[in-house]
Amino acid sequence: MSGDTAIPLTATRPAPPGALRVGLSRGWVEIRTFAREWESIVFTFSLPTLILIMFASIFDGMFDMGMPAVDYYLPGIIAMGLMSVSFQTLGIAVATDRELGTLRRLRGTPMPPSAYFIGKTILVLFLSLGQVVLLLSVAGLFYGADLPTTAQAWVTIGWVLLLGATGCSLLGIAMSSLARSAQAASAVVVIPFLLLQFTSGVFVPVMAMPDWVLTGASLFPLLWMGQGMRAAFFPDEMASMEATGGWDLHLVALALGIWCVVGLVFTLLTFRWKTKKDG
Amino acid sequence: MSETVIEVTDLRKRYGDTDAVAGIDLSIGRGEVFSFLGPNGAGKTTTVEILEGFRARSGGRATVLGQDPGKAGRAWRARVGIVWQKETLVPKLPVREVVRHFAGYYPEADDPDRIIDMVGLSEKAKAVPDALSGGQRRRLDVALGIVGRPELLFLDEPTTGFDPKARREFWELIRSLADGGTTIVLTTHYLEEAEALADRVCVISGGRIRAVDHPAELGGRASAQARVTWAENGARRETRTDAPTRTVTELAQRLGGEIPQLSVHRPTLEEIYLDLIKDDRTPEEVVA
């Protein structure tokens, strides 16, 4: 025991540390905790890269895509990778935080509630950048992919990343509230994500999709993230292959922007610090 | 009693058509170690979670550290420490990192290394929580509960699942916190824990208070009649008395020396306790 070195308590305590400072500290803890979980590294972070490697190796020259398979699949898989690290990561992580008492414990401290979300935002931004860098590196270094060279293309990649990851993060947090347990969250999150991957032009081009499937998929962010990424990566003549017959970046921005707002509203309406059992 | 830290009047919590807490009145003073004792499902945790500001109450008044816990803000939370009943996840980082991180939530946090030393985890400071034993894990929970230097500490069934040695060591830790002036509200279903630690014990059952007193006085224990039993003429004899010494002296004189099979029995805390809660024990509640 070293009770004699106790710091005396002042009569009126200063205000608790601010949301930004605590939020940055939480972000750092989130990143380090994520890095210690090999499951999350494999299933959330590396899966898109594995899929890219398989597609680039197996499908090259198998169909007439007008370009190498790696170039053809890269933009869609980047969009999918971003949704994976935002929607899937948060949908499962927030449900786990709720079920295993992380949220309960945090509620018992003077941590500002917004610091929790700032921490998750930092985690998703970190993972999003990491995801894009990993996919571009593998595609560029091992498969000689044609990466964008114009500043305009990189700006497009930047804002599609930000808007897409934000919208998908909020949607993921909202989905976590639907799940009654952390285990259920995996199903609640992974199944819709898988459906969207097959209907949003990631694996199968949108041109090949029946209208009703396309209409359904266009209600969700992944289709628009893919279209935005293709606009940045593909030559302009490929624009005619899109559902609307053009890149229509204003529609991409509008759809993703709406998802940010809708996701925020859903999150605010559904977010719970407790499980249902906690009453 | 000096300053009042917790003041509760007619506290109620209703779930559907049952009252988990059915009208509780309490007053807890600064520096006191106050223990809620009762079987599982008695309403202990519900009561404490209302006082922690985690659960909304259905009725009555509650004031904790001068504020309504249901409406208290961050400044109030900075003065309250909580060790939850259920094991709650901490980040999978080394013990020192976890304690340092939580210290960052508080305006006047203690030195993380001092706290780690105090809860006896110095040798495990570099271990991750998964590598800790159950007792060590609970010590980490306590470290996170006290790193903000709370004036009031809630401990909800802190030693469930401990072996006797770990429990005794844990009690020493709680005593040292109490000696430092922290007000402690302890929830337990172990009689000996309440008896060892508490200044006052509140027996709670069926959502109601059955008795509140010093452990030695609980349920009229100190003044309860003693039961003197002995054997005389081959038969078992028994009498209840307020003055057992006089009874035994008289018996010794009458029987001329050694009294066969003499026993003087005062009710134990356990007997008092079981008597206090017997009204509404249902089979699944009998655990202690």
XYZ file of C-alpha atoms in Angstrom:
567
model
C 0.000 0.000 0.000
C 1.198 3.516 -0.666
C -1.672 5.506 0.825
C 0.663 8.221 2.086
C 1.319 9.442 -1.447
C -2.359 10.087 -2.191
C -3.035 13.316 -4.024
C -5.369 15.544 -1.978
C -8.809 16.071 -3.483
C -9.771 19.665 -4.173
C -13.057 20.878 -2.669
C -14.703 21.695 -5.978
C -13.513 19.481 -8.757
C -12.594 20.857 -12.167
C -14.804 19.925 -15.115
C -14.198 16.451 -16.597
C -11.947 16.316 -19.693
C -13.550 17.413 -22.969
C -15.192 15.186 -25.589
C -12.485 15.628 -28.215
C -9.625 14.705 -25.901
C -11.402 11.660 -24.503
C -12.614 10.771 -28.015
C -9.056 10.775 -29.411
C -7.961 8.592 -26.511
C -10.835 6.206 -27.251
C -9.907 6.153 -30.943
C -6.367 5.085 -30.065
C -7.705 2.334 -27.773
C -10.160 1.187 -30.480
C -7.392 0.900 -33.078
C -5.075 -1.003 -30.746
C -7.850 -3.316 -29.611
C -8.870 -4.033 -33.218
C -5.274 -4.822 -34.107
C -5.139 -7.437 -31.340
C -8.092 -9.432 -32.670
C -6.926 -11.734 -35.424
C -10.540 -12.602 -36.335
C -11.321 -8.985 -37.168
C -8.105 -8.639 -39.134
C -8.886 -11.723 -41.224
C -12.641 -11.435 -41.762
C -13.121 -7.705 -41.923
C -9.845 -6.326 -43.094
C -8.221 -8.940 -45.310
C -11.249 -10.574 -46.942
C -11.700 -7.952 -49.702
C -8.015 -8.311 -50.612
C -8.313 -12.106 -50.759
C -11.323 -11.754 -53.047
C -9.424 -9.312 -55.252
C -6.496 -11.729 -55.506
C -8.777 -14.615 -56.465
C -10.742 -12.608 -59.025
C -7.622 -11.085 -60.542
C -6.001 -14.504 -60.850
C -8.954 -16.705 -61.828
C -11.121 -14.459 -64.012
C -8.363 -12.802 -66.008
C -9.097 -13.426 -69.678
C -12.082 -15.648 -68.892
C -14.703 -13.073 -69.968
C -14.494 -10.127 -72.306
C -14.243 -7.254 -69.862
C -12.288 -4.971 -72.184
C -9.542 -4.717 -69.537
C -7.554 -6.970 -67.169
C -9.688 -8.576 -64.435
C -7.830 -6.746 -61.678
C -8.750 -3.342 -63.148
C -12.298 -4.454 -63.734
C -12.970 -5.619 -60.176
C -10.794 -3.171 -58.213
C -13.249 -0.211 -57.850
C -16.142 -2.442 -56.766
C -14.002 -4.327 -54.278
C -12.706 -1.047 -52.846
C -16.339 0.013 -52.298
C -17.080 -3.348 -50.699
C -13.933 -3.107 -48.540
C -15.038 0.295 -47.269
C -18.464 -1.051 -46.394
C -16.832 -3.988 -44.659
C -14.671 -1.849 -42.328
C -17.511 0.573 -41.586
C -20.890 -1.208 -41.718
C -19.756 -4.703 -40.768
C -17.129 -3.650 -38.218
C -19.408 -1.270 -36.324
C -22.569 -3.357 -36.633
C -20.855 -6.219 -34.815
C -18.543 -4.170 -32.558
C -21.282 -1.946 -31.128
C -23.546 -4.943 -30.461
C -20.612 -6.643 -28.720
C -19.867 -3.506 -26.691
C -23.494 -3.489 -25.620
C -23.766 -7.188 -24.773
C -20.445 -7.551 -22.971
C -20.954 -4.455 -20.844
C -18.448 -2.054 -22.428
C -21.231 0.478 -22.927
C -22.565 -0.103 -19.411
C -19.135 0.449 -17.928
C -18.617 3.617 -19.963
C -22.012 4.932 -18.820
C -20.775 4.693 -15.250
C -17.867 7.046 -15.950
C -17.854 10.778 -16.736
C -16.872 9.978 -20.341
C -18.876 12.265 -22.683
C -21.184 10.016 -24.777
C -19.959 11.691 -27.974
C -16.398 10.517 -27.172
C -17.521 6.936 -27.792
C -18.662 7.852 -31.317
C -15.579 9.964 -31.977
C -13.517 6.900 -31.071
C -15.484 4.700 -33.495
C -15.161 7.357 -36.230
C -11.385 7.395 -35.807
C -11.318 3.601 -35.978
C -13.366 3.526 -39.196
C -11.338 6.281 -40.873
C -8.136 4.485 -39.956
C -9.456 1.166 -41.277
C -10.874 2.795 -44.433
C -7.552 4.378 -45.343
C -5.753 1.158 -44.514
C -8.223 -0.830 -46.623
C -7.782 1.405 -49.680
C -3.994 1.444 -49.333
C -3.884 -2.355 -48.977
C -6.115 -2.981 -52.003
C -4.287 -0.443 -54.201
C -0.905 -1.832 -53.162
C -1.804 -5.438 -53.882
C -3.489 -4.508 -57.175
C -0.676 -2.192 -58.269
C 2.363 -4.145 -57.094
C 1.322 -7.724 -57.835
C -1.126 -7.368 -60.721
C 0.085 -4.170 -62.387
C -3.322 -2.526 -62.098
C -3.951 0.763 -63.828
C -4.292 3.260 -60.971
C -5.862 6.720 -61.470
C -3.408 9.460 -62.385
C -5.520 12.619 -62.344
C -6.048 14.753 -59.245
C -9.735 14.855 -60.074
C -9.984 11.057 -59.822
C -8.279 11.034 -56.410
C -10.595 13.768 -55.142
C -13.536 11.593 -56.230
C -12.039 8.597 -54.388
C -11.612 10.817 -51.316
C -15.163 12.083 -51.054
C -16.765 8.754 -51.995
C -14.663 7.182 -49.210
C -15.709 9.796 -46.638
C -19.414 9.911 -47.492
C -19.674 6.162 -48.059
C -17.846 5.165 -44.873
C -19.852 7.679 -42.816
C -23.215 6.532 -44.164
C -22.292 2.842 -43.767
C -20.954 3.424 -40.232
C -24.186 5.032 -39.095
C -26.196 2.284 -40.784
C -24.030 -0.293 -38.983
C -24.572 1.311 -35.574
C -28.316 1.395 -36.239
C -28.262 -2.298 -37.255
C -26.460 -3.201 -34.025
C -29.521 -2.056 -32.107
C -31.720 -4.505 -34.026
C -29.665 -7.471 -32.852
C -30.616 -8.931 -29.503
C -27.133 -10.311 -28.923
C -23.624 -9.972 -30.265
C -23.973 -13.351 -31.995
C -27.218 -12.303 -33.652
C -25.487 -9.134 -34.807
C -23.177 -11.139 -37.078
C -26.180 -12.524 -38.952
C -28.087 -9.233 -38.943
C -25.068 -7.498 -40.436
C -23.381 -10.078 -42.655
C -26.432 -11.360 -44.556
C -27.709 -7.982 -45.822
C -24.117 -7.032 -46.648
C -23.669 -10.213 -48.674
C -26.948 -9.586 -50.547
C -25.837 -6.048 -51.356
C -22.465 -7.244 -52.645
C -24.188 -9.429 -55.248
C -26.813 -6.858 -56.234
C -24.759 -3.649 -56.213
C -22.360 -4.337 -59.055
C -19.386 -5.519 -57.003
C -19.150 -9.016 -58.496
C -21.768 -8.890 -61.245
C -21.935 -5.801 -63.470
C -25.043 -3.648 -62.989
C -25.852 -4.023 -66.681
C -26.510 -7.738 -66.136
C -28.957 -7.100 -63.294
C -32.773 -7.229 -63.674
C -34.408 -3.825 -63.167
C -36.154 -4.719 -59.938
C -32.902 -5.942 -58.367
C -31.162 -2.746 -59.432
C -33.974 -0.607 -58.058
C -33.731 -2.395 -54.731
C -29.944 -2.106 -54.565
C -30.038 1.584 -55.471
C -31.847 2.239 -52.193
C -28.615 1.343 -50.362
C -25.193 2.981 -50.345
C -22.996 0.202 -51.786
C -24.244 0.572 -55.379
C -23.447 4.296 -55.325
C -20.059 3.807 -53.691
C -19.172 1.364 -56.479
C -20.368 3.776 -59.165
C -18.317 6.602 -57.618
C -15.206 4.434 -57.484
C -15.653 3.235 -61.064
C -15.940 6.865 -62.161
C -12.505 7.471 -60.649
C -10.841 4.282 -61.952
C -12.464 3.451 -65.296
C -11.934 5.226 -68.638
C -14.807 7.586 -69.492
C -16.204 5.413 -72.289
C -17.155 2.831 -69.622
C -19.723 5.307 -68.241
C -22.310 3.938 -70.689
C -22.178 0.633 -68.794
C -23.695 2.243 -65.686
C -27.371 1.903 -64.890
C -28.061 5.560 -65.646
C -25.808 5.536 -68.731
C -23.306 7.975 -67.166
C -21.112 8.466 -64.099
C -23.684 10.861 -62.624
C -21.458 11.814 -59.692
C -24.041 14.318 -58.470
C -26.457 11.397 -57.949
C -23.728 9.445 -56.140
C -23.106 12.386 -53.808
C -26.827 12.891 -53.276
C -27.524 9.210 -52.502
C -24.580 8.877 -50.112
C -25.426 12.231 -48.486
C -29.011 11.097 -47.903
C -27.678 7.892 -46.337
C -25.545 9.900 -43.930
C -28.638 11.814 -42.793
C -30.921 8.756 -42.712
C -28.238 6.744 -40.892
C -27.811 9.490 -38.310
C -31.558 9.654 -37.705
C -31.770 5.835 -37.372
C -28.794 5.815 -35.008
C -30.222 8.556 -32.813
C -33.619 6.842 -32.718
C -32.340 3.351 -31.983
C -29.084 3.695 -30.022
C -29.220 2.108 -26.577
C -26.515 2.078 -23.884
C -28.142 -0.960 -22.299
C -29.338 -4.350 -23.455
C -33.064 -5.073 -23.295
C -32.476 -7.119 -20.140
C -31.109 -4.060 -18.355
C -34.584 -2.514 -18.379
C -23.946 10.712 11.485
C -22.418 13.710 9.750
C -23.147 14.623 6.143
C -25.713 12.536 4.271
C -24.460 11.086 0.982
C -27.510 9.037 0.018
C -31.084 9.896 0.978
C -33.925 7.733 -0.318
C -37.650 7.995 0.369
C -40.272 5.475 -0.741
C -38.139 4.277 -3.661
C -40.027 2.048 -6.087
C -39.316 0.123 -9.265
C -42.083 -1.661 -11.099
C -41.622 -4.283 -13.838
C -44.952 -5.187 -15.401
C -47.176 -5.902 -12.427
C -44.468 -6.812 -9.894
C -42.633 -4.401 -7.627
C -38.932 -5.255 -7.750
C -38.405 -2.431 -5.273
C -41.510 -1.797 -3.191
C -40.926 1.350 -1.140
C -37.470 1.754 0.391
C -36.347 4.480 2.816
C -32.650 4.958 3.511
C -30.079 7.425 4.690
C -26.350 6.772 4.296
C -23.721 9.052 5.814
C -20.341 10.139 4.497
C -17.564 7.650 5.194
C -19.964 4.838 5.999
C -19.640 1.271 4.695
C -23.227 0.311 4.029
C -24.160 -3.169 2.896
C -27.253 -4.449 1.145
C -27.727 -8.093 2.061
C -30.370 -10.323 0.556
C -31.073 -13.388 -1.565
C -30.844 -13.257 -5.373
C -33.788 -11.385 -6.826
C -34.389 -9.455 -3.604
C -34.104 -6.076 -5.319
C -30.568 -5.229 -4.153
C -29.056 -4.684 -7.580
C -32.120 -2.832 -8.872
C -31.944 -0.453 -5.896
C -28.229 0.114 -6.337
C -28.545 0.633 -10.090
C -31.158 3.325 -9.467
C -28.749 5.037 -7.063
C -25.954 4.726 -9.657
C -28.110 6.589 -12.166
C -28.204 3.579 -14.496
C -31.855 2.595 -14.036
C -34.903 4.867 -13.904
C -37.111 4.578 -10.820
C -40.886 4.238 -10.987
C -41.573 6.232 -7.847
C -40.193 7.867 -4.730
C -37.321 10.259 -4.168
C -33.579 9.663 -4.336
C -30.729 12.068 -3.659
C -27.137 10.924 -4.120
C -24.280 13.380 -3.455
C -26.871 16.153 -3.455
C -28.375 15.302 -6.855
C -31.102 13.176 -8.369
C -29.109 10.228 -9.840
C -31.649 9.913 -12.688
C -30.743 13.397 -13.920
C -27.146 13.762 -12.798
C -24.500 14.761 -15.325
C -20.826 14.146 -15.952
C -19.556 16.179 -12.998
C -21.619 13.951 -10.688
C -20.342 10.783 -12.389
C -16.791 11.959 -11.768
C -17.502 11.709 -8.012
C -19.022 8.222 -8.147
C -17.185 4.926 -8.712
C -18.968 1.766 -9.824
C -17.870 -1.858 -9.721
C -20.588 -3.657 -11.663
C -22.081 -6.979 -10.663
C -21.652 -8.553 -14.078
C -18.174 -8.807 -15.395
C -17.934 -6.093 -17.991
C -15.484 -6.132 -20.839
C -12.414 -3.938 -20.718
C -10.223 -3.200 -23.738
C -7.850 -6.080 -24.477
C -4.786 -4.061 -23.593
C -2.247 -4.442 -20.782
C -3.616 -3.672 -17.306
C -1.591 -0.470 -16.967
C -2.845 0.843 -20.329
C -6.459 0.098 -19.405
C -6.201 1.876 -16.041
C -4.392 4.826 -17.628
C -7.056 5.095 -20.318
C -9.895 5.161 -17.782
C -7.997 7.673 -15.645
C -8.237 9.991 -18.659
C -12.030 10.207 -18.250
C -11.746 11.923 -14.844
C -10.904 15.486 -13.896
C -8.730 14.571 -10.906
C -7.695 10.993 -11.464
C -5.328 9.195 -9.183
C -1.924 7.994 -10.339
C -2.670 4.776 -12.321
C 0.464 3.027 -11.022
C -0.462 3.822 -7.423
C -3.944 2.371 -7.970
C -2.539 -0.756 -9.631
C -0.233 -1.172 -6.643
C -3.102 -0.587 -4.237
C -5.297 -3.327 -5.736
C -2.302 -5.661 -5.791
C -1.846 -5.971 -9.564
C 1.672 -4.511 -9.849
C 3.072 -7.817 -11.015
C 0.326 -8.091 -13.632
C 0.581 -4.514 -14.908
C 1.801 -5.720 -18.292
C -0.645 -8.628 -18.596
C -3.769 -8.414 -20.760
C -7.127 -8.876 -18.959
C -7.665 -12.311 -20.561
C -4.556 -13.581 -18.771
C -5.849 -12.624 -15.304
C -7.528 -14.963 -12.816
C -11.103 -14.251 -11.718
C -9.908 -12.532 -8.547
C -7.329 -10.456 -10.394
C -9.920 -9.525 -12.982
C -12.193 -8.247 -10.206
C -9.292 -6.260 -8.749
C -8.929 -4.600 -12.136
C -12.654 -3.748 -11.983
C -12.042 -2.132 -8.602
C -9.018 -0.257 -9.954
C -11.215 1.181 -12.734
C -13.900 2.023 -10.150
C -11.532 3.996 -7.916
C -9.035 5.537 -10.357
C -11.198 8.687 -10.558
C -10.922 9.049 -6.754
C -14.668 8.718 -6.064
C -16.302 10.037 -2.905
C -18.850 7.254 -3.209
C -18.079 3.735 -4.405
C -20.685 1.128 -5.361
C -19.542 -2.488 -5.162
C -22.138 -4.911 -6.506
C -21.408 -8.485 -5.366
C -17.682 -7.958 -5.756
C -16.484 -11.340 -4.446
C -18.914 -13.803 -6.058
C -16.908 -16.827 -7.155
C -13.842 -16.026 -5.025
C -12.002 -18.645 -3.023
C -11.807 -17.858 0.733
C -8.243 -16.539 0.577
C -8.947 -14.216 -2.339
C -12.065 -13.003 -0.527
C -10.137 -12.126 2.654
C -7.524 -10.244 0.606
C -10.271 -8.392 -1.196
C -11.840 -7.399 2.120
C -8.526 -5.848 3.186
C -8.578 -3.755 0.011
C -12.126 -2.552 0.744
C -11.192 -1.722 4.344
C -8.237 0.360 3.201
C -10.550 2.302 0.866
C -13.022 2.867 3.708
C -10.166 4.022 5.957
C -9.328 6.585 3.294
C -12.791 8.125 3.778
C -14.609 6.720 0.722
C -18.301 6.049 1.317
C -18.941 2.468 0.221
C -22.227 0.864 -0.757
C -21.669 -2.884 -0.904
C -24.144 -5.408 -2.275
C -23.636 -9.004 -1.277
C -25.382 -12.272 -0.562
C -22.575 -13.450 1.705
C -23.406 -12.937 5.379
C -19.812 -13.055 6.530
C -18.886 -10.401 3.989
C -21.488 -7.969 5.317
C -20.493 -8.813 8.886
C -16.787 -8.324 8.170
C -17.014 -5.048 6.291
C -20.183 -3.110 6.982
C -20.877 -0.399 9.534
C -24.542 -1.030 8.857
C -26.303 -3.907 7.146
C -29.620 -3.529 5.357
C -31.430 -6.828 4.876
C -33.575 -6.580 1.788
C -36.009 -9.157 0.493
C -38.997 -9.028 -1.827
C -38.118 -5.420 -2.644
C -38.536 -4.293 0.969
C -36.178 -3.515 3.814
C -36.482 -6.149 6.571
C -33.956 -4.608 8.949
C -31.180 -1.992 9.008
C -28.614 -2.089 11.767
C -25.050 -2.676 12.851
C -24.246 -6.332 12.103
C -24.018 -7.160 15.829
C -27.412 -5.582 16.511
C -29.264 -6.774 13.452
C -32.795 -8.068 14.053
C -32.451 -7.542 17.813
C -29.512 -9.951 17.816
C -27.699 -8.281 20.734
C -30.764 -8.255 22.959
C -32.295 -11.536 21.819
C -32.912 -14.106 24.501
C -30.295 -16.767 24.897
C -31.335 -20.406 24.827
C -29.821 -22.494 27.632
C -30.076 -26.271 27.251
C -28.832 -29.036 29.515
C -29.633 -32.607 30.557
C -31.343 -33.345 33.858
C -32.715 -36.696 35.073
C -32.060 -38.202 31.661
C -34.213 -35.604 29.872
C -33.275 -32.650 27.658
C -34.227 -29.361 29.318
C -34.363 -25.919 27.736
C -35.064 -22.385 28.890
C -34.948 -18.939 27.291
C -33.473 -16.123 29.299
C -32.214 -12.539 29.203
C -29.599 -13.386 31.829
C -27.898 -16.647 30.802
C -25.014 -16.218 33.272
C -27.410 -16.159 36.212
C -29.324 -19.136 34.824
C -26.111 -21.145 34.472
C -24.924 -20.172 37.990
C -28.263 -21.230 39.478
C -28.144 -24.512 37.556
C -24.600 -25.198 38.729
C -25.642 -24.714 42.343
C -28.766 -26.842 41.980
C -27.011 -29.676 40.121
C -23.878 -29.423 42.276
C -21.024 -28.669 39.893
C -20.727 -29.683 36.265
C -23.958 -29.241 34.255
C -24.462 -32.179 31.870
C -24.608 -31.288 28.152
C -24.719 -27.543 28.870
C -25.068 -25.186 25.920
C -25.814 -21.477 25.770
C -26.868 -20.308 22.357
C -27.482 -16.837 20.990
C -28.950 -16.467 17.521
C -26.242 -16.232 14.851
C -26.381 -13.624 12.133
C -27.392 -16.416 9.787
C -30.387 -17.415 11.927
C -31.464 -13.793 12.269
C -31.048 -13.301 8.549
C -32.986 -16.414 7.544
C -35.722 -15.387 9.958
C -35.858 -11.887 8.443
C -36.195 -13.099 4.864
C -38.332 -16.212 5.460
C -41.596 -14.458 4.525
C -40.939 -14.439 0.850
C -38.321 -16.976 0.079
C -39.221 -19.021 -2.926
C -37.189 -22.123 -3.788
C -35.099 -20.546 -6.530
C -34.090 -17.696 -4.252
C -32.480 -19.931 -1.656
C -28.832 -19.695 -2.492
C -26.962 -18.167 0.437
